[in-house]
Coordinates of C-alpha atoms and ligand atoms in Angstrom, one line a residue:
M1 CA -94.7 -17.0 -84.1
S2 CA -92.7 -16.7 -80.6
K3 CA -93.4 -19.5 -77.8
K4 CA -94.2 -18.5 -74.3
I5 CA -92.7 -20.3 -71.6
A6 CA -93.7 -19.9 -68.0
V7 CA -89.7 -19.5 -66.0
L8 CA -90.3 -20.6 -62.7
A9 CA -86.8 -20.6 -61.0
G10 CA -88.1 -21.7 -57.7
D11 CA -85.9 -22.2 -54.3
G12 CA -82.1 -22.8 -53.9
I13 CA -79.6 -23.4 -56.8
G14 CA -83.4 -23.2 -58.8
P15 CA -82.3 -20.2 -60.1
E16 CA -78.7 -20.4 -61.2
V17 CA -79.8 -23.5 -62.6
I18 CA -82.4 -21.8 -64.2
A19 CA -80.1 -19.1 -65.5
E20 CA -78.2 -21.4 -67.7
T21 CA -80.6 -23.1 -69.2
L22 CA -82.0 -19.5 -70.7
K23 CA -78.0 -19.0 -71.4
V24 CA -78.7 -22.4 -73.5
L25 CA -82.2 -21.0 -74.8
H26 CA -81.1 -17.8 -75.8
A27 CA -78.3 -19.9 -78.1
V28 CA -81.3 -22.0 -79.7
E29 CA -82.8 -18.6 -80.7
E30 CA -79.5 -17.5 -82.3
K31 CA -78.5 -20.5 -84.3
F32 CA -82.1 -21.2 -85.3
G33 CA -84.1 -17.4 -85.1
A34 CA -86.4 -19.7 -82.5
K35 CA -87.8 -17.4 -80.6
F36 CA -88.9 -17.7 -77.0
E37 CA -90.3 -15.0 -75.2
F38 CA -89.4 -16.2 -70.9
N39 CA -91.5 -14.8 -68.5
E40 CA -90.6 -15.2 -64.7
A41 CA -93.0 -15.7 -61.7
L42 CA -92.3 -17.0 -58.3
I43 CA -93.0 -20.6 -56.8
G44 CA -91.8 -22.8 -54.2
G45 CA -90.7 -20.7 -51.2
A46 CA -89.3 -18.3 -52.9
A47 CA -93.5 -17.5 -53.4
I48 CA -94.2 -17.9 -49.8
D49 CA -91.9 -15.5 -48.9
E50 CA -93.4 -12.7 -51.0
K51 CA -96.7 -13.8 -51.4
G52 CA -97.5 -16.0 -48.0
K53 CA -97.8 -18.8 -50.9
A54 CA -96.5 -21.5 -52.7
L55 CA -97.7 -21.5 -56.1
P56 CA -99.6 -18.3 -56.5
D57 CA -102.7 -17.5 -58.6
E58 CA -100.2 -15.2 -60.8
T59 CA -98.0 -18.1 -60.8
L60 CA -101.1 -20.3 -62.1
E61 CA -102.4 -17.9 -64.6
L62 CA -99.6 -17.1 -65.7
C63 CA -98.5 -21.4 -66.8
K64 CA -102.0 -21.3 -68.8
N65 CA -101.6 -17.9 -70.5
C66 CA -97.4 -20.1 -71.7
D67 CA -97.2 -23.7 -74.0
A68 CA -94.8 -25.2 -71.4
I69 CA -93.4 -24.9 -67.7
L70 CA -89.7 -25.0 -67.3
L71 CA -88.9 -25.0 -63.5
G72 CA -85.9 -24.8 -61.1
A73 CA -86.3 -26.5 -58.2
V74 CA -88.6 -26.0 -54.7
G75 CA -88.3 -26.0 -50.9
G76 CA -85.5 -25.3 -48.3
D77 CA -84.7 -25.8 -44.7
K78 CA -86.6 -22.2 -44.5
W79 CA -90.0 -23.9 -44.5
D80 CA -89.6 -27.2 -43.2
K81 CA -90.8 -26.0 -40.2
L82 CA -94.1 -25.4 -42.3
P83 CA -96.8 -27.7 -41.3
P84 CA -96.6 -30.3 -44.2
E85 CA -98.8 -29.7 -46.3
E86 CA -97.7 -26.2 -46.2
R87 CA -94.5 -27.2 -47.3
P88 CA -93.1 -25.7 -50.8
E89 CA -93.0 -29.9 -52.3
R90 CA -96.4 -30.5 -51.0
A91 CA -98.0 -26.9 -51.5
A92 CA -96.4 -26.0 -54.7
L93 CA -95.1 -29.2 -57.2
L94 CA -98.3 -31.5 -56.5
P95 CA -100.6 -29.2 -57.1
L96 CA -98.8 -27.9 -60.2
R97 CA -98.8 -31.4 -61.6
K98 CA -102.4 -31.8 -61.0
E99 CA -103.7 -28.5 -61.9
F100 CA -102.3 -29.1 -65.8
D101 CA -103.2 -32.4 -65.7
L102 CA -99.4 -33.6 -66.7
F103 CA -99.9 -37.7 -65.8
A104 CA -97.1 -38.5 -67.7
N105 CA -93.7 -38.3 -66.0
L106 CA -91.0 -38.8 -68.6
R107 CA -87.6 -39.7 -66.8
P108 CA -85.0 -41.1 -69.1
V109 CA -82.0 -42.4 -67.7
K110 CA -79.1 -43.1 -69.8
V111 CA -75.1 -43.1 -69.1
F112 CA -73.3 -40.6 -70.9
P113 CA -70.4 -42.3 -72.4
A114 CA -68.0 -39.7 -70.9
L115 CA -69.4 -40.8 -67.2
A116 CA -69.6 -44.2 -67.6
N117 CA -67.4 -44.3 -64.7
A118 CA -69.0 -41.9 -62.4
S119 CA -71.6 -44.8 -61.9
T120 CA -71.7 -46.2 -59.0
L121 CA -72.0 -49.8 -60.4
K122 CA -69.4 -51.7 -61.9
A123 CA -68.0 -50.9 -65.6
E124 CA -69.0 -54.4 -66.9
I125 CA -72.4 -54.2 -65.9
I126 CA -72.9 -50.3 -67.4
E127 CA -70.5 -51.3 -70.4
G128 CA -71.7 -50.1 -73.7
G129 CA -74.1 -48.4 -71.7
F130 CA -78.0 -48.2 -71.3
D131 CA -80.5 -46.2 -72.3
I132 CA -84.3 -47.1 -70.0
M133 CA -87.1 -44.3 -70.0
I134 CA -89.5 -43.9 -67.5
V135 CA -93.0 -43.4 -67.7
R136 CA -93.9 -42.4 -64.4
E137 CA -98.0 -41.6 -63.9
L138 CA -97.9 -38.5 -61.7
T139 CA -101.5 -37.3 -61.2
G140 CA -102.8 -40.1 -59.1
G141 CA -101.9 -42.9 -56.9
I142 CA -101.2 -42.5 -53.0
Y143 CA -99.7 -38.8 -54.1
F144 CA -103.1 -37.8 -54.4
G145 CA -105.7 -40.6 -52.5
K146 CA -107.9 -39.3 -49.5
K147 CA -105.6 -38.6 -46.4
G148 CA -107.2 -39.3 -42.7
K149 CA -105.6 -39.0 -39.3
G150 CA -106.5 -40.3 -36.6
N151 CA -105.5 -39.3 -32.6
D152 CA -102.2 -41.6 -33.5
W153 CA -103.2 -42.9 -36.9
A154 CA -102.8 -41.9 -40.4
S155 CA -103.7 -42.8 -43.5
D156 CA -102.9 -42.4 -47.7
E157 CA -104.9 -43.7 -49.9
L158 CA -103.8 -46.2 -52.7
K159 CA -106.6 -46.0 -55.9
Y160 CA -105.9 -46.3 -59.5
S161 CA -108.3 -46.1 -62.2
V162 CA -109.4 -47.9 -64.7
P163 CA -108.4 -44.5 -67.8
E164 CA -105.6 -43.4 -65.2
I165 CA -103.9 -46.7 -66.2
E166 CA -104.5 -46.5 -69.3
R167 CA -103.7 -43.0 -70.7
V168 CA -100.5 -43.4 -69.1
A169 CA -99.1 -47.1 -70.2
K170 CA -100.0 -45.6 -73.5
V171 CA -97.7 -42.9 -73.5
A172 CA -95.2 -45.5 -72.6
F173 CA -96.0 -48.3 -75.1
E174 CA -96.3 -45.3 -77.9
I175 CA -92.6 -44.0 -76.6
A176 CA -91.3 -47.6 -76.7
M177 CA -92.6 -48.1 -80.5
K178 CA -90.4 -45.4 -81.4
R179 CA -87.3 -47.4 -79.3
G180 CA -86.6 -50.7 -78.3
K181 CA -90.6 -52.1 -78.6
K182 CA -90.2 -53.1 -75.1
V183 CA -92.0 -52.3 -71.8
C184 CA -92.3 -53.8 -68.4
S185 CA -95.1 -52.8 -66.3
V186 CA -94.3 -52.5 -62.4
D187 CA -96.5 -53.0 -59.5
K188 CA -97.1 -54.7 -56.4
A189 CA -99.5 -56.9 -58.1
N190 CA -99.2 -59.8 -55.1
V191 CA -100.0 -57.2 -52.9
L192 CA -102.4 -54.4 -53.5
S193 CA -105.4 -54.9 -55.6
S194 CA -104.7 -51.7 -56.9
M195 CA -101.6 -53.6 -58.6
V196 CA -103.6 -56.4 -59.7
L197 CA -105.7 -53.5 -62.0
W198 CA -102.4 -52.0 -63.0
R199 CA -101.6 -54.9 -64.5
E200 CA -105.2 -56.3 -65.9
T201 CA -105.6 -52.9 -67.6
V202 CA -101.4 -52.9 -69.2
E203 CA -102.3 -56.1 -70.1
K204 CA -104.7 -55.1 -72.0
L205 CA -104.0 -52.0 -73.6
A206 CA -101.4 -54.9 -75.1
K207 CA -103.0 -55.6 -77.5
E208 CA -103.3 -52.4 -78.9
F209 CA -99.4 -52.8 -79.6
P210 CA -99.1 -56.0 -81.0
E211 CA -95.7 -55.4 -82.0
I212 CA -94.3 -54.1 -77.9
E213 CA -92.8 -57.1 -76.1
L214 CA -95.0 -56.8 -72.2
S215 CA -92.8 -57.4 -69.4
H216 CA -94.2 -57.5 -65.5
M217 CA -92.3 -56.5 -62.8
Y218 CA -92.7 -56.2 -58.8
V219 CA -91.1 -53.1 -57.4
D220 CA -88.8 -54.7 -55.6
N221 CA -87.9 -56.7 -58.3
A222 CA -87.8 -54.0 -60.0
A223 CA -85.5 -52.0 -57.8
M224 CA -83.5 -55.7 -57.6
Q225 CA -83.2 -55.5 -61.6
L226 CA -81.6 -52.4 -62.0
V227 CA -78.9 -52.4 -60.5
R228 CA -78.4 -56.1 -61.5
N229 CA -78.3 -55.7 -64.3
P230 CA -80.2 -51.9 -65.7
K231 CA -79.7 -53.2 -69.7
Q232 CA -82.3 -55.2 -69.5
F233 CA -84.5 -52.4 -69.6
D234 CA -85.7 -50.6 -72.3
V235 CA -89.1 -48.6 -71.5
I236 CA -90.5 -48.8 -67.4
V237 CA -94.5 -48.4 -67.3
T238 CA -95.3 -47.6 -63.2
G239 CA -97.1 -45.8 -60.6
N240 CA -97.2 -42.5 -58.8
M241 CA -94.9 -43.9 -55.5
F242 CA -93.0 -47.1 -57.2
G243 CA -92.0 -43.9 -60.4
D244 CA -90.2 -41.7 -57.7
I245 CA -88.6 -43.7 -55.9
L246 CA -86.8 -45.9 -58.9
S247 CA -86.3 -43.0 -60.9
D248 CA -84.0 -41.7 -58.6
E249 CA -82.4 -44.9 -58.2
A250 CA -81.6 -45.2 -61.9
S251 CA -80.2 -41.6 -61.5
M252 CA -77.7 -43.2 -59.4
I253 CA -76.7 -45.7 -61.8
S254 CA -76.1 -43.4 -63.9
G255 CA -73.3 -41.0 -63.1
S256 CA -75.1 -38.0 -61.2
I257 CA -78.4 -37.3 -60.5
G258 CA -77.7 -33.4 -61.2
M259 CA -77.4 -34.9 -65.2
L260 CA -81.0 -36.6 -65.0
A261 CA -84.0 -34.7 -66.8
S262 CA -87.9 -35.1 -66.9
A263 CA -90.7 -34.0 -68.6
S264 CA -94.1 -34.2 -67.3
L265 CA -97.2 -33.7 -69.9
R266 CA -100.8 -33.9 -70.5
E267 CA -102.5 -35.4 -73.4
D268 CA -101.4 -32.0 -75.9
S269 CA -98.1 -31.1 -75.9
F270 CA -98.7 -28.3 -72.7
G271 CA -96.1 -29.7 -70.5
L272 CA -94.1 -29.2 -67.1
Y273 CA -89.9 -29.3 -67.7
E274 CA -87.8 -29.1 -64.3
P275 CA -84.5 -31.7 -63.5
I276 CA -84.9 -34.8 -61.5
H277 CA -82.8 -33.3 -58.1
G278 CA -84.3 -30.5 -55.6
S279 CA -83.1 -27.3 -54.5
A280 CA -79.6 -28.7 -53.2
P281 CA -79.7 -26.1 -50.6
D282 CA -75.7 -26.8 -49.4
I283 CA -74.8 -25.7 -53.2
A284 CA -77.3 -23.0 -52.9
G285 CA -75.6 -19.5 -54.7
Q286 CA -72.2 -21.0 -55.1
N287 CA -71.9 -21.3 -58.6
K288 CA -71.4 -25.1 -58.1
A289 CA -74.7 -26.7 -58.6
N290 CA -75.4 -28.8 -61.9
P291 CA -77.7 -27.3 -64.9
M292 CA -77.4 -29.8 -67.0
A293 CA -80.3 -31.5 -65.7
T294 CA -82.0 -28.1 -66.1
I295 CA -80.7 -27.8 -69.8
L296 CA -81.4 -31.1 -70.9
S297 CA -85.1 -30.8 -70.1
A298 CA -85.0 -27.3 -72.0
A299 CA -84.2 -30.0 -74.8
M300 CA -86.8 -32.5 -73.7
M301 CA -89.0 -28.9 -73.7
L302 CA -88.1 -28.3 -77.2
R303 CA -89.0 -31.7 -78.6
H304 CA -92.0 -32.3 -77.0
S305 CA -94.2 -29.4 -76.4
F306 CA -92.7 -27.0 -79.7
G307 CA -91.9 -30.1 -81.8
M308 CA -88.2 -28.9 -82.0
E309 CA -86.6 -32.3 -83.2
K310 CA -83.0 -30.5 -84.4
E311 CA -83.4 -27.8 -81.9
A312 CA -83.7 -29.8 -79.1
K313 CA -80.1 -32.9 -80.7
A314 CA -78.4 -29.5 -80.4
V315 CA -78.4 -29.1 -77.3
E316 CA -78.4 -33.1 -76.2
T317 CA -75.3 -32.6 -79.1
A318 CA -73.4 -30.0 -77.0
V319 CA -74.0 -31.1 -73.3
N320 CA -72.9 -34.5 -74.9
A321 CA -69.2 -32.0 -76.4
V322 CA -68.6 -30.8 -73.2
L323 CA -68.9 -34.0 -71.7
E324 CA -66.4 -35.0 -74.0
E325 CA -63.6 -32.4 -73.6
G326 CA -63.7 -33.0 -70.4
F327 CA -65.4 -30.1 -68.5
R328 CA -67.3 -31.0 -65.5
T329 CA -68.9 -29.8 -62.5
G330 CA -68.0 -30.7 -59.2
D331 CA -71.0 -33.3 -58.4
I332 CA -68.9 -35.6 -61.4
M333 CA -65.5 -34.6 -61.3
Q334 CA -63.2 -36.7 -63.0
K335 CA -58.8 -37.2 -62.9
N336 CA -57.5 -35.5 -65.8
C337 CA -60.9 -33.0 -66.3
K338 CA -61.5 -29.4 -65.6
Q339 CA -64.3 -28.9 -63.1
L340 CA -66.0 -25.3 -63.9
G341 CA -68.6 -23.4 -62.0
T342 CA -72.3 -23.3 -62.4
K343 CA -71.9 -20.4 -65.0
E344 CA -69.1 -22.0 -66.6
I345 CA -70.7 -24.8 -67.5
G346 CA -73.7 -23.0 -69.2
D347 CA -70.9 -20.9 -70.8
E348 CA -69.2 -24.1 -72.5
I349 CA -72.9 -25.2 -73.2
A350 CA -74.3 -22.7 -75.3
K351 CA -71.2 -21.7 -77.3
R352 CA -71.6 -25.4 -78.6
V353 CA -74.8 -25.1 -79.5
Ligands
IPM401 C1 -89.7 -35.6 -57.5 C2 -89.4 -35.2 -56.6 C3 -91.0 -35.0 -56.0 C4 -92.4 -36.2 -55.2 C5 -91.1 -34.3 -54.3 C6 -90.1 -32.9 -54.0 C7 -93.0 -33.8 -54.5 O1 -89.6 -36.5 -55.4 O2 -90.1 -34.8 -58.6 O3 -89.8 -36.8 -57.4 O4 -92.1 -37.1 -55.0 O5 -92.7 -35.9 -56.7
MN402 MN1 -88.4 -37.6 -56.3

């Protein structure tokens, strides 16, 4: 039976990186006899221009009828003049996460050996590579707290409930069981009461996972430890805003934000898959964007939503092979490598699936 994918290309480089990802998914169909149904819909600025709304009802409806969502990127200068709550980032991405209850955001950060010297860290610090899974809570915390505004003040509430913390921590523990069995929970329990609850709840849940080595770290220290010694981490679990910040930091030490994929999952297999990077309006339409983060996000979709492990591996291996053979987009260009455009990199990856 064919898997239905909602394809939301969005703005800026979104359509370009999505086009290459579909190319790769077509290659998966041919190679493995899989069958995907691609259903395109508008989101973000593109949807504002056509439908007057960043997340049109028909887009939501379409997503509800699919098995997974593949998203490019949203936002751009053109819509930055809108009131903040109408901008694509807030009016499309956040409600989409909330509507589908996509509470567990998986952001794998690892060093591709071929890109080791693209990292901003000294070679000796990343030698041998690292492999971190950031599990970010995605539908709660300060992003979705009550907002207040007076004449000369504004506020955002940071609130977490025990079930919200438990479910995301459980995802982190389960992932860790399949990896290095280490979880570092990142909070700010020295200052914030919501984070005291976070720490207590994670601590309690850990009793159900006796094999896991659990540690706790304050977020400021975690930010520092990530650049001091990233190899100490296996799985990191943290709240919405801390996860947002730490994952950008982690992406840079792995080489380029153009390489980082993500999966946003709910309790069942439904998920939203998108690159961590934004819409990069400065390079949009120029065949310069790196499509690898989106292609690797599609690999996560194959794995997490469709249970297609060997197909996911084939895509990841193809990306790796292209890097090993010296093909690069501008963001990860290195000496003695061959720089290619978005489309050409997509071709090279599709060929190797
Ligand atoms: C991310 C992005 C979003 C976030 C923005 C665009 C709303 O930075 O997915 O990391 O803050 O969650
Ligand atoms: Mn972010």
